[in-house]
Amino acid sequence: MAGEASTQPTGPEPTTEHFRQLLQTLDTGVAVADPDTLTIAFENARFFGWFDPDPEVEDTLERRLPGLDVDRLRSRLEKGRSYSFDAETGSGARKATIAVTLRACGLDGDEYVIAECVDVSKRKEAEYMLDSYARMAEKNTREVQREKERAEKLLLNIMPRAVYEEMKDFGSVTPARFDNATILMLDFAGFTDMAVSRDPGSLVSELNDIFSAFDRIVELFGCERMKTIGDAYMAVAGMPEETEEHAQAIARVALRMRRYLEKRNTSHREPWLGRIGINSGPIVGSIVGVQKYVYDIFGPGVNLAARMEAVSEPMKITISESTFEAIKQEFICSDLGEVEVKGFGVQRLYSLDGEVARGR
């Protein structure tokens, strides 16, 4: 009727019992406790199911919530802040992780502590899985890196670093000619008889020690160890990076190799008598092979170095005339005269005896 005030239908006023029933339907666990004693005044079914009470002890949050730090809780509540932690409940397949948050709450002039609990087991499992995958990925990355470093180390044992870098960047290596290089060839007199008469393990161990020492000497003077074949050792200077003093570098390597053998022979029963040949000349460097490839050097410079080693006497260093001309101002050499060299005709050879003392 016009002029009359309209009214809206109203439902029943919610009661405390209504709120209690609503709280029982939640998936969140809820408990209300006295702030002084932490005695539980109310809990819903979810809280009860997660944290079973013990009828033999006082029913408090401290007793019911495993891992609750009461001192820390009171400290944070005094500052008006909430306190959160994870509690483990159940066992075996029913074990769950419950995220618990406690905070102060006032109602009708009374103070309470409210505990809100949420099952975060699925989230924790996901975090654990992600963490496991991350650790696995990190482990795989480290293993891949180790394998990469191992492969790099193996490749650097069979080719110079500059060649390795070219192969890594471009997938192949272009054969290159080096006109100014010096090659050292070494083998041991009587090695065949040693191999037959001596224990193989001991023989190989000693040879490995000697070649390892040679490697350090070669590296010290910026030269490259090319390869070893049985008791033969080959080193080169002037490639892949060119250097003006390639002959001097190899001469110093040879003298120190001989000095190392002389010192070693004084303390070992079986002497190792090295023959060394050196030549300076053009060479070609390239990777050979398809599946089992190596970096090798070829050309007349290499062949003549091999001939110098073949005609050399044990513990002597025989050098070609081209090497002598390159080092004669800095090293002491003896003229061995003209010698018929297979494949090269008559050649004037020299013996490398020592290095001129600095300051002379």
Short mmCIF file of C-alpha atoms in Angstrom, two decimals:
data_model
loop_
_atom_site.label_atom_id
_atom_site.label_comp_id
_atom_site.label_asym_id
_atom_site.label_seq_id
_atom_site.Cartn_x
_atom_site.Cartn_y
_atom_site.Cartn_z
CA MET A 1 0.00 0.00 0.00
CA ALA A 2 1.34 3.45 -0.97
CA GLY A 3 3.05 5.33 1.82
CA GLU A 4 3.73 2.23 3.89
CA ALA A 5 7.36 1.32 4.65
CA SER A 6 8.57 -1.81 2.92
CA THR A 7 10.15 -4.52 4.97
CA GLN A 8 12.78 -7.13 4.00
CA PRO A 9 12.45 -10.69 5.24
CA THR A 10 15.15 -11.57 7.73
CA GLY A 11 16.48 -14.98 8.70
CA PRO A 12 17.22 -16.24 12.15
CA GLU A 13 20.09 -14.58 13.98
CA PRO A 14 23.25 -16.73 13.77
CA THR A 15 24.15 -18.29 17.09
CA THR A 16 27.40 -19.56 18.53
CA GLU A 17 26.27 -23.07 17.67
CA HIS A 18 25.82 -22.05 14.02
CA PHE A 19 29.41 -20.82 13.91
CA ARG A 20 30.65 -24.00 15.54
CA GLN A 21 28.84 -26.10 12.94
CA LEU A 22 30.22 -23.96 10.11
CA LEU A 23 33.76 -24.40 11.44
CA GLN A 24 33.27 -28.18 11.44
CA THR A 25 32.72 -28.14 7.67
CA LEU A 26 36.02 -26.44 6.84
CA ASP A 27 39.01 -28.22 5.27
CA THR A 28 41.14 -25.97 7.43
CA GLY A 29 41.87 -27.16 10.93
CA VAL A 30 40.92 -24.61 13.58
CA ALA A 31 41.53 -24.53 17.32
CA VAL A 32 40.82 -21.81 19.87
CA ALA A 33 42.91 -21.67 23.03
CA ASP A 34 43.42 -19.62 26.16
CA PRO A 35 46.34 -17.18 25.58
CA ASP A 36 47.83 -17.75 29.04
CA THR A 37 47.67 -21.53 29.40
CA LEU A 38 47.18 -22.44 25.70
CA THR A 39 44.43 -24.79 26.87
CA ILE A 40 42.20 -25.66 23.93
CA ALA A 41 38.64 -24.39 24.33
CA PHE A 42 37.39 -25.42 20.89
CA GLU A 43 38.61 -27.40 17.88
CA ASN A 44 36.95 -28.50 14.70
CA ALA A 45 36.96 -32.04 13.33
CA ARG A 46 39.84 -31.38 10.93
CA PHE A 47 42.13 -30.19 13.73
CA PHE A 48 41.10 -33.16 15.86
CA GLY A 49 41.80 -35.59 13.02
CA TRP A 50 45.28 -34.21 12.42
CA PHE A 51 46.35 -33.80 16.03
CA ASP A 52 44.87 -36.53 18.22
CA PRO A 53 44.47 -35.56 21.88
CA ASP A 54 46.02 -37.56 24.68
CA PRO A 55 43.42 -38.09 27.43
CA GLU A 56 46.16 -38.63 29.97
CA VAL A 57 47.65 -35.10 29.69
CA GLU A 58 46.34 -31.56 29.70
CA ASP A 59 44.79 -30.64 26.34
CA THR A 60 46.91 -27.66 25.23
CA LEU A 61 48.29 -26.43 21.95
CA GLU A 62 51.79 -27.22 23.23
CA ARG A 63 50.80 -30.88 23.75
CA ARG A 64 48.85 -31.22 20.52
CA LEU A 65 51.07 -29.38 18.01
CA PRO A 66 54.43 -31.13 17.46
CA GLY A 67 57.23 -28.66 16.91
CA LEU A 68 55.50 -25.68 18.55
CA ASP A 69 58.03 -23.29 20.14
CA VAL A 70 56.02 -21.75 22.99
CA ASP A 71 58.60 -19.08 23.86
CA ARG A 72 58.77 -17.90 20.29
CA LEU A 73 54.98 -17.96 20.03
CA ARG A 74 54.55 -15.74 23.10
CA SER A 75 57.28 -13.35 21.90
CA ARG A 76 55.60 -12.86 18.54
CA LEU A 77 52.11 -12.54 20.03
CA GLU A 78 53.35 -9.83 22.41
CA LYS A 79 54.54 -7.89 19.36
CA GLY A 80 51.17 -8.30 17.69
CA ARG A 81 52.52 -10.68 15.10
CA SER A 82 51.51 -14.17 14.01
CA TYR A 83 53.67 -17.26 14.40
CA SER A 84 53.90 -19.95 11.70
CA PHE A 85 55.64 -23.30 11.46
CA ASP A 86 55.21 -26.71 9.85
CA ALA A 87 54.05 -29.68 11.93
CA GLU A 88 54.34 -33.33 10.93
CA THR A 89 51.41 -35.60 11.70
CA GLY A 90 50.42 -39.20 11.00
CA SER A 91 52.73 -41.96 9.91
CA GLY A 92 53.52 -44.06 6.85
CA ALA A 93 51.24 -43.36 3.91
CA ARG A 94 49.08 -41.12 6.12
CA LYS A 95 51.94 -38.86 7.10
CA ALA A 96 51.15 -35.22 6.33
CA THR A 97 52.78 -31.82 6.63
CA ILE A 98 50.51 -29.23 8.21
CA ALA A 99 51.24 -25.50 7.96
CA VAL A 100 50.18 -23.97 11.29
CA THR A 101 49.60 -20.25 11.86
CA LEU A 102 48.80 -18.95 15.34
CA ARG A 103 47.61 -15.43 16.07
CA ALA A 104 45.86 -13.50 18.84
CA CYS A 105 42.20 -12.72 18.44
CA GLY A 106 39.84 -10.67 20.64
CA LEU A 107 36.10 -11.42 20.89
CA ASP A 108 33.59 -9.69 23.17
CA GLY A 109 36.40 -8.40 25.34
CA ASP A 110 38.05 -11.80 25.71
CA GLU A 111 41.44 -12.72 24.22
CA TYR A 112 42.11 -16.01 22.48
CA VAL A 113 44.81 -17.71 20.44
CA ILE A 114 43.54 -19.02 17.12
CA ALA A 115 45.38 -21.88 15.41
CA GLU A 116 44.71 -22.23 11.68
CA CYS A 117 46.07 -25.39 10.05
CA VAL A 118 46.33 -26.22 6.35
CA ASP A 119 47.52 -29.48 4.77
CA VAL A 120 50.48 -28.56 2.56
CA SER A 121 51.67 -32.11 1.90
CA LYS A 122 51.03 -31.86 -1.85
CA ARG A 123 52.85 -28.57 -2.04
CA LYS A 124 55.76 -29.98 -0.05
CA GLU A 125 55.89 -33.02 -2.31
CA ALA A 126 55.95 -30.74 -5.35
CA GLU A 127 58.71 -28.64 -3.78
CA TYR A 128 60.65 -31.79 -2.94
CA MET A 129 60.25 -33.07 -6.49
CA LEU A 130 61.37 -29.75 -7.93
CA ASP A 131 64.31 -29.66 -5.56
CA SER A 132 65.21 -33.25 -6.49
CA TYR A 133 65.00 -32.42 -10.19
CA ALA A 134 67.11 -29.32 -9.61
CA ARG A 135 69.75 -31.36 -7.75
CA MET A 136 69.64 -34.01 -10.46
CA ALA A 137 70.00 -31.38 -13.18
CA GLU A 138 72.88 -29.79 -11.28
CA LYS A 139 74.53 -33.18 -10.87
CA ASN A 140 74.07 -33.95 -14.57
CA THR A 141 75.50 -30.54 -15.44
CA ARG A 142 78.55 -31.23 -13.29
CA GLU A 143 78.97 -34.67 -14.87
CA VAL A 144 78.65 -33.19 -18.36
CA GLN A 145 81.23 -30.54 -17.44
CA ARG A 146 83.58 -33.21 -16.08
CA GLU A 147 83.19 -35.25 -19.27
CA LYS A 148 83.77 -32.13 -21.33
CA GLU A 149 86.93 -31.34 -19.38
CA ARG A 150 88.06 -34.97 -19.68
CA ALA A 151 87.47 -34.96 -23.44
CA GLU A 152 89.29 -31.64 -23.73
CA LYS A 153 92.23 -32.99 -21.76
CA LEU A 154 92.42 -36.08 -23.97
CA LEU A 155 92.26 -33.97 -27.14
CA LEU A 156 94.95 -31.62 -25.85
CA ASN A 157 97.16 -34.68 -25.39
CA ILE A 158 97.03 -35.36 -29.12
CA MET A 159 96.89 -31.85 -30.61
CA PRO A 160 98.04 -28.31 -29.81
CA ARG A 161 95.53 -26.05 -28.05
CA ALA A 162 95.20 -23.70 -31.02
CA VAL A 163 94.29 -26.66 -33.23
CA TYR A 164 91.82 -27.91 -30.61
CA GLU A 165 90.19 -24.46 -30.45
CA GLU A 166 89.83 -24.41 -34.24
CA MET A 167 88.29 -27.88 -34.24
CA LYS A 168 85.90 -26.94 -31.40
CA ASP A 169 84.78 -23.73 -33.13
CA PHE A 170 84.51 -24.98 -36.71
CA GLY A 171 84.27 -28.77 -36.45
CA SER A 172 87.33 -29.32 -38.66
CA VAL A 173 90.96 -28.33 -38.97
CA THR A 174 92.49 -26.90 -42.12
CA PRO A 175 95.88 -28.43 -43.01
CA ALA A 176 98.55 -25.78 -42.57
CA ARG A 177 102.12 -25.36 -43.79
CA PHE A 178 104.75 -24.05 -41.41
CA ASP A 179 107.96 -22.96 -43.14
CA ASN A 180 109.86 -22.13 -39.96
CA ALA A 181 109.68 -25.03 -37.54
CA THR A 182 112.13 -27.23 -35.67
CA ILE A 183 111.44 -30.89 -34.93
CA LEU A 184 112.95 -33.08 -32.22
CA MET A 185 112.93 -36.88 -32.48
CA LEU A 186 114.09 -39.14 -29.64
CA ASP A 187 114.20 -42.85 -29.00
CA PHE A 188 116.13 -45.14 -26.69
CA ALA A 189 119.06 -47.35 -27.61
CA GLY A 190 118.48 -51.02 -26.75
CA PHE A 191 114.77 -50.54 -26.06
CA THR A 192 113.82 -53.71 -27.99
CA ASP A 193 116.07 -55.86 -25.77
CA MET A 194 114.69 -54.10 -22.68
CA ALA A 195 111.13 -54.86 -23.77
CA VAL A 196 111.93 -58.55 -24.12
CA SER A 197 113.96 -59.01 -20.94
CA ARG A 198 112.19 -56.81 -18.41
CA ASP A 199 108.83 -56.92 -16.66
CA PRO A 200 106.33 -55.15 -18.95
CA GLY A 201 104.59 -53.29 -16.12
CA SER A 202 107.83 -51.95 -14.71
CA LEU A 203 109.11 -51.00 -18.17
CA VAL A 204 105.98 -49.09 -19.13
CA SER A 205 105.89 -47.36 -15.75
CA GLU A 206 109.46 -46.11 -16.16
CA LEU A 207 108.80 -45.01 -19.74
CA ASN A 208 105.72 -43.13 -18.57
CA ASP A 209 107.74 -41.35 -15.88
CA ILE A 210 110.37 -40.33 -18.42
CA PHE A 211 107.86 -39.09 -21.00
CA SER A 212 105.98 -37.18 -18.31
CA ALA A 213 109.22 -35.40 -17.42
CA PHE A 214 109.82 -34.68 -21.12
CA ASP A 215 106.31 -33.20 -21.36
CA ARG A 216 107.10 -30.76 -18.57
CA ILE A 217 110.34 -29.72 -20.24
CA VAL A 218 108.62 -29.24 -23.61
CA GLU A 219 105.89 -27.14 -22.01
CA LEU A 220 108.46 -25.07 -20.11
CA PHE A 221 109.95 -23.80 -23.37
CA GLY A 222 106.68 -23.23 -25.22
CA CYS A 223 107.03 -26.21 -27.53
CA GLU A 224 104.47 -28.89 -28.44
CA ARG A 225 104.67 -32.60 -27.72
CA MET A 226 103.30 -34.11 -30.92
CA LYS A 227 103.19 -37.83 -30.15
CA THR A 228 104.87 -40.88 -28.72
CA ILE A 229 105.15 -44.20 -30.54
CA GLY A 230 106.59 -46.94 -28.38
CA ASP A 231 109.85 -45.50 -27.11
CA ALA A 232 109.88 -42.68 -29.69
CA TYR A 233 109.09 -39.11 -28.65
CA MET A 234 108.42 -36.20 -31.02
CA ALA A 235 108.26 -32.51 -30.16
CA VAL A 236 108.10 -29.40 -32.32
CA ALA A 237 108.49 -25.63 -32.03
CA GLY A 238 107.27 -22.99 -34.48
CA MET A 239 103.75 -24.36 -34.90
CA PRO A 240 100.85 -23.84 -34.63
CA GLU A 241 102.01 -20.41 -33.39
CA GLU A 242 105.04 -19.21 -35.28
CA THR A 243 108.08 -18.06 -33.34
CA GLU A 244 111.45 -16.77 -34.48
CA GLU A 245 113.38 -18.77 -31.89
CA HIS A 246 111.90 -22.19 -32.68
CA ALA A 247 115.33 -23.76 -33.13
CA GLN A 248 116.69 -22.28 -29.88
CA ALA A 249 113.63 -23.53 -27.96
CA ILE A 250 114.01 -27.09 -29.21
CA ALA A 251 117.78 -27.01 -28.56
CA ARG A 252 117.13 -26.07 -24.92
CA VAL A 253 114.54 -28.84 -24.67
CA ALA A 254 116.99 -31.41 -26.04
CA LEU A 255 119.78 -30.42 -23.64
CA ARG A 256 117.48 -30.65 -20.65
CA MET A 257 116.09 -34.00 -21.77
CA ARG A 258 119.62 -35.35 -21.91
CA ARG A 259 120.46 -33.80 -18.54
CA TYR A 260 117.34 -35.40 -17.03
CA LEU A 261 118.32 -38.84 -18.36
CA GLU A 262 121.90 -38.47 -17.08
CA LYS A 263 120.65 -37.62 -13.61
CA ARG A 264 118.07 -40.40 -13.66
CA ASN A 265 120.62 -43.01 -14.77
CA THR A 266 122.81 -42.30 -11.74
CA SER A 267 120.03 -43.45 -9.40
CA HIS A 268 118.56 -46.37 -11.39
CA ARG A 269 119.94 -49.81 -12.06
CA GLU A 270 118.95 -49.90 -15.73
CA PRO A 271 120.14 -46.86 -17.77
CA TRP A 272 117.95 -45.23 -20.39
CA LEU A 273 120.15 -44.02 -23.24
CA GLY A 274 118.37 -41.56 -25.47
CA ARG A 275 119.31 -40.70 -29.06
CA ILE A 276 118.12 -37.28 -30.16
CA GLY A 277 117.89 -35.84 -33.67
CA ILE A 278 116.89 -32.26 -34.53
CA ASN A 279 116.14 -30.55 -37.82
CA SER A 280 114.73 -27.17 -38.83
CA GLY A 281 112.59 -27.03 -41.96
CA PRO A 282 109.11 -26.79 -43.44
CA ILE A 283 106.35 -29.08 -42.22
CA VAL A 284 102.62 -29.58 -42.74
CA GLY A 285 100.28 -30.06 -39.80
CA SER A 286 96.86 -31.69 -40.07
CA ILE A 287 94.39 -34.04 -38.41
CA VAL A 288 94.48 -37.52 -39.90
CA GLY A 289 91.94 -40.29 -39.51
CA VAL A 290 88.15 -40.30 -39.40
CA GLN A 291 87.07 -42.20 -36.30
CA LYS A 292 90.38 -42.52 -34.46
CA TYR A 293 92.04 -39.31 -35.52
CA VAL A 294 95.26 -37.66 -34.37
CA TYR A 295 97.00 -34.42 -35.19
CA ASP A 296 100.25 -35.15 -36.99
CA ILE A 297 103.01 -33.36 -38.88
CA PHE A 298 104.55 -34.35 -42.20
CA GLY A 299 107.11 -33.20 -44.72
CA PRO A 300 110.84 -33.17 -45.33
CA GLY A 301 111.47 -31.32 -42.08
CA VAL A 302 110.09 -34.26 -40.12
CA ASN A 303 111.81 -36.88 -42.25
CA LEU A 304 115.24 -35.30 -41.85
CA ALA A 305 114.77 -34.99 -38.07
CA ALA A 306 114.06 -38.75 -38.02
CA ARG A 307 117.28 -39.35 -40.01
CA MET A 308 119.23 -37.21 -37.50
CA GLU A 309 117.93 -39.37 -34.66
CA ALA A 310 118.77 -42.58 -36.56
CA VAL A 311 122.43 -41.62 -37.05
CA SER A 312 122.84 -40.18 -33.54
CA GLU A 313 124.87 -42.00 -30.89
CA PRO A 314 123.31 -42.86 -27.49
CA MET A 315 123.08 -39.79 -25.25
CA LYS A 316 124.11 -37.55 -28.14
CA ILE A 317 122.12 -34.80 -29.89
CA THR A 318 122.65 -34.72 -33.63
CA ILE A 319 121.42 -31.66 -35.53
CA SER A 320 121.15 -30.75 -39.19
CA GLU A 321 122.99 -27.85 -40.82
CA SER A 322 119.81 -25.76 -40.95
CA THR A 323 119.41 -26.04 -37.19
CA PHE A 324 123.10 -25.34 -36.63
CA GLU A 325 122.90 -22.12 -38.65
CA ALA A 326 119.93 -20.99 -36.53
CA ILE A 327 121.52 -21.66 -33.12
CA LYS A 328 125.32 -21.41 -33.61
CA GLN A 329 125.60 -18.03 -31.88
CA GLU A 330 123.95 -19.24 -28.69
CA PHE A 331 124.93 -22.91 -28.44
CA ILE A 332 128.11 -24.99 -28.42
CA CYS A 333 128.20 -27.41 -31.35
CA SER A 334 130.75 -29.83 -32.83
CA ASP A 335 131.13 -30.45 -36.55
CA LEU A 336 130.56 -34.15 -37.37
CA GLY A 337 131.51 -33.74 -40.99
CA GLU A 338 129.60 -34.82 -44.06
CA VAL A 339 127.45 -37.92 -43.75
CA GLU A 340 125.41 -39.82 -46.33
CA VAL A 341 121.81 -39.53 -45.13
CA LYS A 342 119.23 -41.87 -46.61
CA GLY A 343 116.85 -39.98 -48.85
CA PHE A 344 118.75 -36.68 -48.48
CA GLY A 345 122.18 -37.42 -49.90
CA VAL A 346 125.33 -36.04 -48.30
CA GLN A 347 124.56 -33.76 -45.37
CA ARG A 348 126.84 -31.88 -42.97
CA LEU A 349 125.87 -32.81 -39.44
CA TYR A 350 126.65 -31.30 -36.05
CA SER A 351 126.53 -32.40 -32.44
CA LEU A 352 124.75 -30.14 -29.97
CA ASP A 353 126.96 -30.12 -26.87
CA GLY A 354 125.73 -27.28 -24.70
CA GLU A 355 124.50 -23.73 -24.39
CA VAL A 356 126.75 -20.68 -24.38
CA ALA A 357 126.83 -19.23 -20.86
CA ARG A 358 124.94 -15.98 -20.59
CA GLY A 359 127.16 -12.92 -20.39
CA ARG A 360 129.92 -14.37 -22.58
#
